[in-house]
Tab-separated table of C-alpha atoms in Angstrom:
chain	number	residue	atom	x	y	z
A	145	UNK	CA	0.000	0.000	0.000
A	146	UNK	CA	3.115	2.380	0.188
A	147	UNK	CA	1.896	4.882	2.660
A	148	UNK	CA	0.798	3.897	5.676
A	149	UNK	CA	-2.059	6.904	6.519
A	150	UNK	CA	-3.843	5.093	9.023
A	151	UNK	CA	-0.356	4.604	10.983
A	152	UNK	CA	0.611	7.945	10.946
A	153	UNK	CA	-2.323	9.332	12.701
A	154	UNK	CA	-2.653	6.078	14.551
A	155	UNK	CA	-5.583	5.421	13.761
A	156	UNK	CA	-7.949	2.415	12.052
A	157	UNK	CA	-10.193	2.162	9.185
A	158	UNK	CA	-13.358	1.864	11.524
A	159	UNK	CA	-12.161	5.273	12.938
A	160	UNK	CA	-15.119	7.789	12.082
A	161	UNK	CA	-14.898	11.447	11.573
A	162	UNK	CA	-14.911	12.693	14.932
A	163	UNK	CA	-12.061	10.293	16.073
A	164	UNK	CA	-10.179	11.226	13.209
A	165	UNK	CA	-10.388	14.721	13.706
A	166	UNK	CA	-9.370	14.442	17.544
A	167	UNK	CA	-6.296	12.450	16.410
A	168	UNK	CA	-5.328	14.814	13.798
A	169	UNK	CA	-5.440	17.631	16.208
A	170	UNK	CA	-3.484	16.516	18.793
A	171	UNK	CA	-0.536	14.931	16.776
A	172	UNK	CA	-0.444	18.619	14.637
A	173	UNK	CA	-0.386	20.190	18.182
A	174	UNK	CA	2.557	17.918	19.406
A	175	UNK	CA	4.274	17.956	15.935
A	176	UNK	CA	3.678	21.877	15.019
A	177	UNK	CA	7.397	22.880	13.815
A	178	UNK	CA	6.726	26.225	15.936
A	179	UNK	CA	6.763	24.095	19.301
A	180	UNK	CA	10.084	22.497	18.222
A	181	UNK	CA	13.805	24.066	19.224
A	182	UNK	CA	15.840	24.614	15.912
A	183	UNK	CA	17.926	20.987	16.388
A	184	UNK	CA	14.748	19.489	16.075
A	185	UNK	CA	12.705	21.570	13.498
A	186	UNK	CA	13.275	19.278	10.617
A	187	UNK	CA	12.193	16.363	12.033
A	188	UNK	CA	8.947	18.387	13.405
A	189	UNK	CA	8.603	19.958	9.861
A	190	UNK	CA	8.898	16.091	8.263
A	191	UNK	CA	5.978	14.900	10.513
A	192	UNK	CA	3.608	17.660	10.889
A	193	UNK	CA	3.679	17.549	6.629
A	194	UNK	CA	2.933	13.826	6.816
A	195	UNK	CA	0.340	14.189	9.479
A	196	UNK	CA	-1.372	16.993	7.468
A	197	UNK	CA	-1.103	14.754	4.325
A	198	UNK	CA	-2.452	11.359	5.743
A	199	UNK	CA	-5.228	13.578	7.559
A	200	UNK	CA	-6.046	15.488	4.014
A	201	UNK	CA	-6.720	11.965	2.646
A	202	UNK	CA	-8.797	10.171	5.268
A	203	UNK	CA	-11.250	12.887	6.139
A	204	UNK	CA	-12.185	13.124	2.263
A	205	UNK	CA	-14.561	10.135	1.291
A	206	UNK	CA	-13.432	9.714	-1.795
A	207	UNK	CA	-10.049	9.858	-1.286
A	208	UNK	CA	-10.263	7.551	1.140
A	209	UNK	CA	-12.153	4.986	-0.730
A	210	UNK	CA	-9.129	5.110	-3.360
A	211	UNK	CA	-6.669	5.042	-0.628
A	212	UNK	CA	-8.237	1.600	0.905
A	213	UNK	CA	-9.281	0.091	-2.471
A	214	UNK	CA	-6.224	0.663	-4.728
A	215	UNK	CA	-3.663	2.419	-1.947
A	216	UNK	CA	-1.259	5.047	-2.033
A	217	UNK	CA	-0.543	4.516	-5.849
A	218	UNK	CA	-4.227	4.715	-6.580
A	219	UNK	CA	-3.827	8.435	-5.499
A	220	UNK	CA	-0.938	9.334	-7.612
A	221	UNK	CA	-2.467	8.124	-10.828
A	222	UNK	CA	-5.811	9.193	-10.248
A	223	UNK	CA	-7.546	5.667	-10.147
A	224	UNK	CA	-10.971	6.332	-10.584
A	225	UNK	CA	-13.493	5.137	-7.830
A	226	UNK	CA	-14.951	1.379	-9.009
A	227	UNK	CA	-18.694	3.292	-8.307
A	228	UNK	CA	-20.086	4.218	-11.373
A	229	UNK	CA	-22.234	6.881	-9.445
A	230	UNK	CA	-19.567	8.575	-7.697
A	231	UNK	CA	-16.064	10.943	-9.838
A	232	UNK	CA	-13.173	11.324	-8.827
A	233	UNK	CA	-12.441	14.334	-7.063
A	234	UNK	CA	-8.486	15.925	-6.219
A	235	UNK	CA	-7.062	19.034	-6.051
A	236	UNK	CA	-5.063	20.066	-9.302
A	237	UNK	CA	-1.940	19.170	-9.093
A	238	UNK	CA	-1.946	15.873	-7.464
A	239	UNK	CA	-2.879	13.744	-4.327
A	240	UNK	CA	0.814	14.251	-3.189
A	241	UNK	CA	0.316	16.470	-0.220
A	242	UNK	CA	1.412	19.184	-1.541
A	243	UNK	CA	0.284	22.633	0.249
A	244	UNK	CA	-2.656	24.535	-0.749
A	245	UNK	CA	-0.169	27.842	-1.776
A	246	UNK	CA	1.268	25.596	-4.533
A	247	UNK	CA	-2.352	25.826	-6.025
A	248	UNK	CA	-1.559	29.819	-6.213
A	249	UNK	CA	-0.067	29.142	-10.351
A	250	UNK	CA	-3.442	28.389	-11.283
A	251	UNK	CA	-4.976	31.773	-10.240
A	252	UNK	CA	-5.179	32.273	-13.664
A	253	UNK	CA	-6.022	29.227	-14.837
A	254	UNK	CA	-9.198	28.559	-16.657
A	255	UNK	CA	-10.656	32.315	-15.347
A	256	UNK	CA	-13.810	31.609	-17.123
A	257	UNK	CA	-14.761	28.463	-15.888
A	258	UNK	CA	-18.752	28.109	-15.445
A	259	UNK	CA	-19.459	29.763	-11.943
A	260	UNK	CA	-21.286	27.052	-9.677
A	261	UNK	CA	-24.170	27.788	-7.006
A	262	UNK	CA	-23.761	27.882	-3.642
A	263	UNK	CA	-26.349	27.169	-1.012
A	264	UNK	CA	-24.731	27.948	2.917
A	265	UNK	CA	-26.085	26.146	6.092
A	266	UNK	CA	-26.661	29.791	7.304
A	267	UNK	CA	-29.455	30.292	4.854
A	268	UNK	CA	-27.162	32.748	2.963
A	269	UNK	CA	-28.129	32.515	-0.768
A	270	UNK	CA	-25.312	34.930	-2.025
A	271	UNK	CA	-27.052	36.440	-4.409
A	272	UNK	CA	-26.964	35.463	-8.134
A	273	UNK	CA	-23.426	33.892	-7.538
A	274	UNK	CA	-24.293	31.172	-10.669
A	275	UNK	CA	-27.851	29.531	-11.173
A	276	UNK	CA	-29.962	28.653	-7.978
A	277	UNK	CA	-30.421	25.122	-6.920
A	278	UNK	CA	-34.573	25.579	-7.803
A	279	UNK	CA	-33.674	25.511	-11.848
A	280	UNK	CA	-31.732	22.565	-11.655
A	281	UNK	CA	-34.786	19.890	-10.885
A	282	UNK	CA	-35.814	20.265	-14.737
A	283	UNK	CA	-37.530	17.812	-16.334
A	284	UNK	CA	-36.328	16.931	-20.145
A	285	UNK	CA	-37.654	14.622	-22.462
A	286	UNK	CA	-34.533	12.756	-21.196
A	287	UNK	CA	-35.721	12.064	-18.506
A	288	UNK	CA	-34.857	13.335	-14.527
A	289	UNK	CA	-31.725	14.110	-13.683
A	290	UNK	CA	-28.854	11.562	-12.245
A	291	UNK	CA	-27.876	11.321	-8.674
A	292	UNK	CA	-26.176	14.450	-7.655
A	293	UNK	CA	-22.572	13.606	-6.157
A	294	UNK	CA	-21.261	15.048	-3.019
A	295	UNK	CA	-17.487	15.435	-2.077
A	296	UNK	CA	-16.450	17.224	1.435
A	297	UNK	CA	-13.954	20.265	0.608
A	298	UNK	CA	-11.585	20.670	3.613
A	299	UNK	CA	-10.746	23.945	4.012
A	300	UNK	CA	-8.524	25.453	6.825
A	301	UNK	CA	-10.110	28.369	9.388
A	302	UNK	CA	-7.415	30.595	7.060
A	303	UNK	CA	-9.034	30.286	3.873
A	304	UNK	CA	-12.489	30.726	5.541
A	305	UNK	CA	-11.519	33.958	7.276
A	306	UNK	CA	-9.725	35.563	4.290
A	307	UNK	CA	-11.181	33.906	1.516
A	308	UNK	CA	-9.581	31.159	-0.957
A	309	UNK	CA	-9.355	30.219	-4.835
A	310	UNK	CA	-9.463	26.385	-5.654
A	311	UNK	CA	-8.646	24.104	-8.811
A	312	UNK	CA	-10.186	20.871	-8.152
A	313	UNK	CA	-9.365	18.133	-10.510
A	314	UNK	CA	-12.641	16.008	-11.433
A	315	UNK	CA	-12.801	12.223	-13.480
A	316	UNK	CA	-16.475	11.680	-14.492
A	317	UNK	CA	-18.247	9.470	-16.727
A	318	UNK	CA	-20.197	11.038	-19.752
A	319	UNK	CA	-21.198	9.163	-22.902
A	320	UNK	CA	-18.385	9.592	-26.399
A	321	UNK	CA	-19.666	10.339	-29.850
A	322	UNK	CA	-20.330	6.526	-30.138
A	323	UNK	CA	-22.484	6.988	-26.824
A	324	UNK	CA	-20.118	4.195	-25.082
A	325	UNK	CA	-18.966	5.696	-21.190
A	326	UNK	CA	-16.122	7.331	-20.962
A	327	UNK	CA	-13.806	8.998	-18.126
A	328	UNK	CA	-13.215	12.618	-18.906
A	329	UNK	CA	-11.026	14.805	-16.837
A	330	UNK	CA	-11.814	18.586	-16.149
A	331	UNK	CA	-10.630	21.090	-13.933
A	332	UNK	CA	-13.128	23.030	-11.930
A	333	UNK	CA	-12.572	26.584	-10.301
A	334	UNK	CA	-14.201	27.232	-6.758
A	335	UNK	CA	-14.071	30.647	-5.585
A	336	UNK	CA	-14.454	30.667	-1.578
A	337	UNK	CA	-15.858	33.421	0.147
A	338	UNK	CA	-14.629	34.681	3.545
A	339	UNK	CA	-17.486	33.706	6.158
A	340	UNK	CA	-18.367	30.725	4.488
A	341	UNK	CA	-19.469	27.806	7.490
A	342	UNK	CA	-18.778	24.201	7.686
A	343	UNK	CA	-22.031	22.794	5.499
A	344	UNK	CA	-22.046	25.311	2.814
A	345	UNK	CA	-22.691	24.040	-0.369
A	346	UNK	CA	-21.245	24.746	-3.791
A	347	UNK	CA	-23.337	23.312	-7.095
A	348	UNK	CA	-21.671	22.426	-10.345
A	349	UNK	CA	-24.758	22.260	-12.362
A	350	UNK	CA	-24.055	19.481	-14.775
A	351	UNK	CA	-20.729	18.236	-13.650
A	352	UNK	CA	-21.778	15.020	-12.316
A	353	UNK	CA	-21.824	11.315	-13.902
A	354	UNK	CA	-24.016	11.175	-16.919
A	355	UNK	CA	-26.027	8.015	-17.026
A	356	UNK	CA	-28.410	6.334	-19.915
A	357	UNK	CA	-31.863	7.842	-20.094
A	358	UNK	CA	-31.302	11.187	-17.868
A	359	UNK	CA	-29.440	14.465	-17.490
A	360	UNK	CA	-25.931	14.740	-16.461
A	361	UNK	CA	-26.552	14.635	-12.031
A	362	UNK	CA	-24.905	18.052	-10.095
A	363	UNK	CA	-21.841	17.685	-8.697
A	364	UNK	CA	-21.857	19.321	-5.297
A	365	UNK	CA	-18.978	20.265	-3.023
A	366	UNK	CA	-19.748	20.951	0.715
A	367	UNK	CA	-17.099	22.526	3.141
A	368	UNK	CA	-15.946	20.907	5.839
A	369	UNK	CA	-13.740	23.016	8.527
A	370	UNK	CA	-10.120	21.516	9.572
A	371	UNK	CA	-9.264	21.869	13.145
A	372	UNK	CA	-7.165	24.871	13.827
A	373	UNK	CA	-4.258	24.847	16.441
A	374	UNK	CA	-5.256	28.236	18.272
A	375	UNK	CA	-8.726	29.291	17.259
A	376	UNK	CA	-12.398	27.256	17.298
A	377	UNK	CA	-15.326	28.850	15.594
A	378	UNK	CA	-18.598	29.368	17.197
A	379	UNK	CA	-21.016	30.498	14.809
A	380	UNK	CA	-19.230	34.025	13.560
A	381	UNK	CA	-17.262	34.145	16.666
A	382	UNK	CA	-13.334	33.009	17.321
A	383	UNK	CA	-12.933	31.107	20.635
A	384	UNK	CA	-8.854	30.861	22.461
A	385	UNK	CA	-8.620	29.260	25.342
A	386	UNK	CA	-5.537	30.873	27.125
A	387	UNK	CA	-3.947	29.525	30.479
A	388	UNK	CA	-2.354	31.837	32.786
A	389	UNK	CA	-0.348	31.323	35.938
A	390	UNK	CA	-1.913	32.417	39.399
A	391	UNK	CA	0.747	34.997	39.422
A	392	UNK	CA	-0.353	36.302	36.339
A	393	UNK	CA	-3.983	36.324	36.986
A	394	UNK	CA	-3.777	38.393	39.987
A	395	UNK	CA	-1.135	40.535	38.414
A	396	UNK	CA	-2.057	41.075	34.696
A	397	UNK	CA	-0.624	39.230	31.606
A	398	UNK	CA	-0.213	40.852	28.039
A	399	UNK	CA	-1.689	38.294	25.289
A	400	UNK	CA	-0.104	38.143	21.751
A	401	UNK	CA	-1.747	36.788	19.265
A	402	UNK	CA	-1.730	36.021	15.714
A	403	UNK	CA	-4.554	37.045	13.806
A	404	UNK	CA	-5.652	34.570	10.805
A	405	UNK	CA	-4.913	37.326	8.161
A	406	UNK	CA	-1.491	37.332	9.754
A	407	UNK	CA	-1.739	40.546	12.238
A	408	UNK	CA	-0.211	40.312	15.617
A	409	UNK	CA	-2.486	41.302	18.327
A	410	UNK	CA	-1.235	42.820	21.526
A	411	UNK	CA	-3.744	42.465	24.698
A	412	UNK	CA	-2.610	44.111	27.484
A	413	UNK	CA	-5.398	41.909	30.696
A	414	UNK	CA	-4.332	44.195	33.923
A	415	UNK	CA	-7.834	43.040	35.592
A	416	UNK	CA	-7.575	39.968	38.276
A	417	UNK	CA	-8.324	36.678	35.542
A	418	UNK	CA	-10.709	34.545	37.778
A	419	UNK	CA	-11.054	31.139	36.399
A	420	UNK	CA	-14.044	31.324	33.420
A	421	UNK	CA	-13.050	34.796	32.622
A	422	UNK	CA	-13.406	35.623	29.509
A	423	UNK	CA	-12.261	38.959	27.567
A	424	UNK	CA	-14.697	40.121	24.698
A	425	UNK	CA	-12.877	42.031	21.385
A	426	UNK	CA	-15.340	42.909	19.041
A	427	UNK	CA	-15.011	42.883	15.127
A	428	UNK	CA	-11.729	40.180	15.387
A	429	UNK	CA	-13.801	37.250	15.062
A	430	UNK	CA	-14.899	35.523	11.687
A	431	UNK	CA	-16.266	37.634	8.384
A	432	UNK	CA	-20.355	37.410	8.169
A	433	UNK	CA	-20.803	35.932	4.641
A	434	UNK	CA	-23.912	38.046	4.150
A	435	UNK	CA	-22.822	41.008	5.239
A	436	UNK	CA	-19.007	41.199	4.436
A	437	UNK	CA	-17.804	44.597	6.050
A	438	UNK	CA	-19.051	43.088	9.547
A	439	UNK	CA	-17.184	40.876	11.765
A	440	UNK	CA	-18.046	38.652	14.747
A	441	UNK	CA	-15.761	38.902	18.369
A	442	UNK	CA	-13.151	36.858	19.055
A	443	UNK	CA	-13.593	35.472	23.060
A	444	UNK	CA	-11.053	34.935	24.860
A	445	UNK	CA	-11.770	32.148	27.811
A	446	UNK	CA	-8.693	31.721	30.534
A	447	UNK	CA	-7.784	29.056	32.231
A	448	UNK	CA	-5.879	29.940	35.820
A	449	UNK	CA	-2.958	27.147	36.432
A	450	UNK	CA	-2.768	26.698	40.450
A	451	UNK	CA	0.290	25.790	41.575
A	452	UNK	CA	0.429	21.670	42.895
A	453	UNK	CA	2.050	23.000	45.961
A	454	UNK	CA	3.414	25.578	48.068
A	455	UNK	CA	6.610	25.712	50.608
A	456	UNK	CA	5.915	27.269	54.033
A	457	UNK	CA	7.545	30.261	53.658
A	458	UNK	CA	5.315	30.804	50.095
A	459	UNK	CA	2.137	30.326	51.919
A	460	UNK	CA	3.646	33.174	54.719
A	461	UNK	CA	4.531	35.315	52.334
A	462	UNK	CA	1.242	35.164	50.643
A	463	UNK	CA	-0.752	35.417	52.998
A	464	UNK	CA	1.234	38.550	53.765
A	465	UNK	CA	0.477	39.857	50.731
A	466	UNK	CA	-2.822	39.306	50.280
A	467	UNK	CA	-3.799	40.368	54.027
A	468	UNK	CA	-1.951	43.695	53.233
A	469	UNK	CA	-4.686	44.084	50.215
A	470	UNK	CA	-7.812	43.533	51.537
């Protein structure tokens, strides 16, 4: 099978999403090449790319289904699924883990590409961004239409915030000028928009299998949110979770963070941080798809580390303190 996914993120083929996603999230945390010292960077940089790779493969269906039908070489030579009802989906440029900023040469790249629907979970139409889902359910003298296929899009809370082009690679099967099934390959152009939520849809009218006696089925793309190392989403907000030492929670802290566009973010917290507090920042949290200028909060929720134990002359000196204060 060549590469051994499942191994990687230790993990089985019975493993469902959520298991998959928890195991992906805490070998990126202990592999991030930012938590590493310099001597051991490389190594870090080696594993958190295979990590990201073998979790790019096994939380996309279809991928997947290559990967345990035909293995790793069924990936790098595009072996098309063995279900007539279902195309191959990849990202241009191959299944080889490469990162999505290598996709950045084909900006350019078929520009006028048919623009697909999009449907979000949100109830956000977007406006006359391609044809709406209600003229697709035609009726021809065809016949209905086929099956329309569904493929999760990963996409990372980066390209989300800011926005993201994609080149997807598609294999389908559509009838030759003999009418005999064929497997045509065609690259598809998916413009994401920043605010977009886990469960929004995008519709390639058309673009799915075509089968005897009916209309080509849709092909349909939904987007699925990878697990970010700082940040969680919750709804348009950003969460952190930031722990603080008792000394710094009764005598201020000043928080830097990185923003997902890439800003740093200096917060100076000169309040006493009980444990639950949480610090409110308006307009830093996640674009609002329908309403782009806008911006939710991002939260900040911190968690006060007490020390395991304390020295007699600590606990004096303390409670000198502290007596002093109140």
């Amino acid at each position: 099978m060549g590469v051994d996914y499942y191994n990687i993120l230790k993990v089985t083929r019975a493993t469902d999403d959520d298991e998959l996603r928890r195991a992906y999230k805490n070998l990126a945390m202990r592999w991030h090449p930012d938590k590493h010292p310099s001597g051991t960077k490389p190594l870090a940089e080696s594993k958190f790319k295979q990590i990201c790779e073998a979790y790019d493969i096994l939380s996309d269906p279809t991928k997947r289904h290559i990967y345990d039908v035909y293995g790793h070489d069924g990936l790098l030579y595009n072996v098309s699924s063995p279900s007539a009802a279902t195309a191959t989906v990849r990202k241009a440029g191959s299944f080889r883990g490469r990162n999505d900023d290598a996709l950045d040469c084909f900006d350019e790249f078929l520009a006028d590409q048919k623009s697909p629907s999009f449907k979000s979970d949100d109830g956000g139409g977007g406006g006359g961004y391609g044809r709406s889902n209600s003229r697709m359910r035609r009726s021809s003298p065809l016949g209905s239409k086929a099956v329309a296929i569904e493929n999760k899009l990963g996409c990372s809370l980066e390209e989300l915030y800011k926005g993201s082009k994609r080149k997807m690679v598609i294999s389908r099967i559509v009838p030759d000028s003999s009418g005999k099934p064929s497997t045509v390959e065609e690259v598809l152009a998916i413009d994401i928009k920043p605010g977009w939520k886990k469960g929004t849809k995008i519709t390639f009218p058309d673009k799915g299998n075509h089968e005897p006696g009916m209309l080509p089925g849709d092909l349909i793309f939904v987007i699925d949110e990878k697990p970010h190392l700082t940040f969680k989403r919750d709804g348009n907000d950003l969460l952190v979770n930031q722990k603080v030492s008792l000394v710094e929670a009764l005598t201020g802290k000043t928080l830097n963070l990185t923003t997902l566009d890439g800003r740093n973010l200096d917060l100076e917290v000169s309040d006493v941080i009980k444990p639950g507090h949480e610090v409110v920042i308006p307009g830093e949290g996640m674009p609002i798809s329908r309403e782009p200028t806008k911006k939710g909060n991002l939260r900040i929720k911190f968690d006060v580390k007490f020390p395991s134990k304390l020295s007699s002359d600590q606990k004096t000196d303390i409670k000198r303190v502290l007596s002093r204060r109140t």
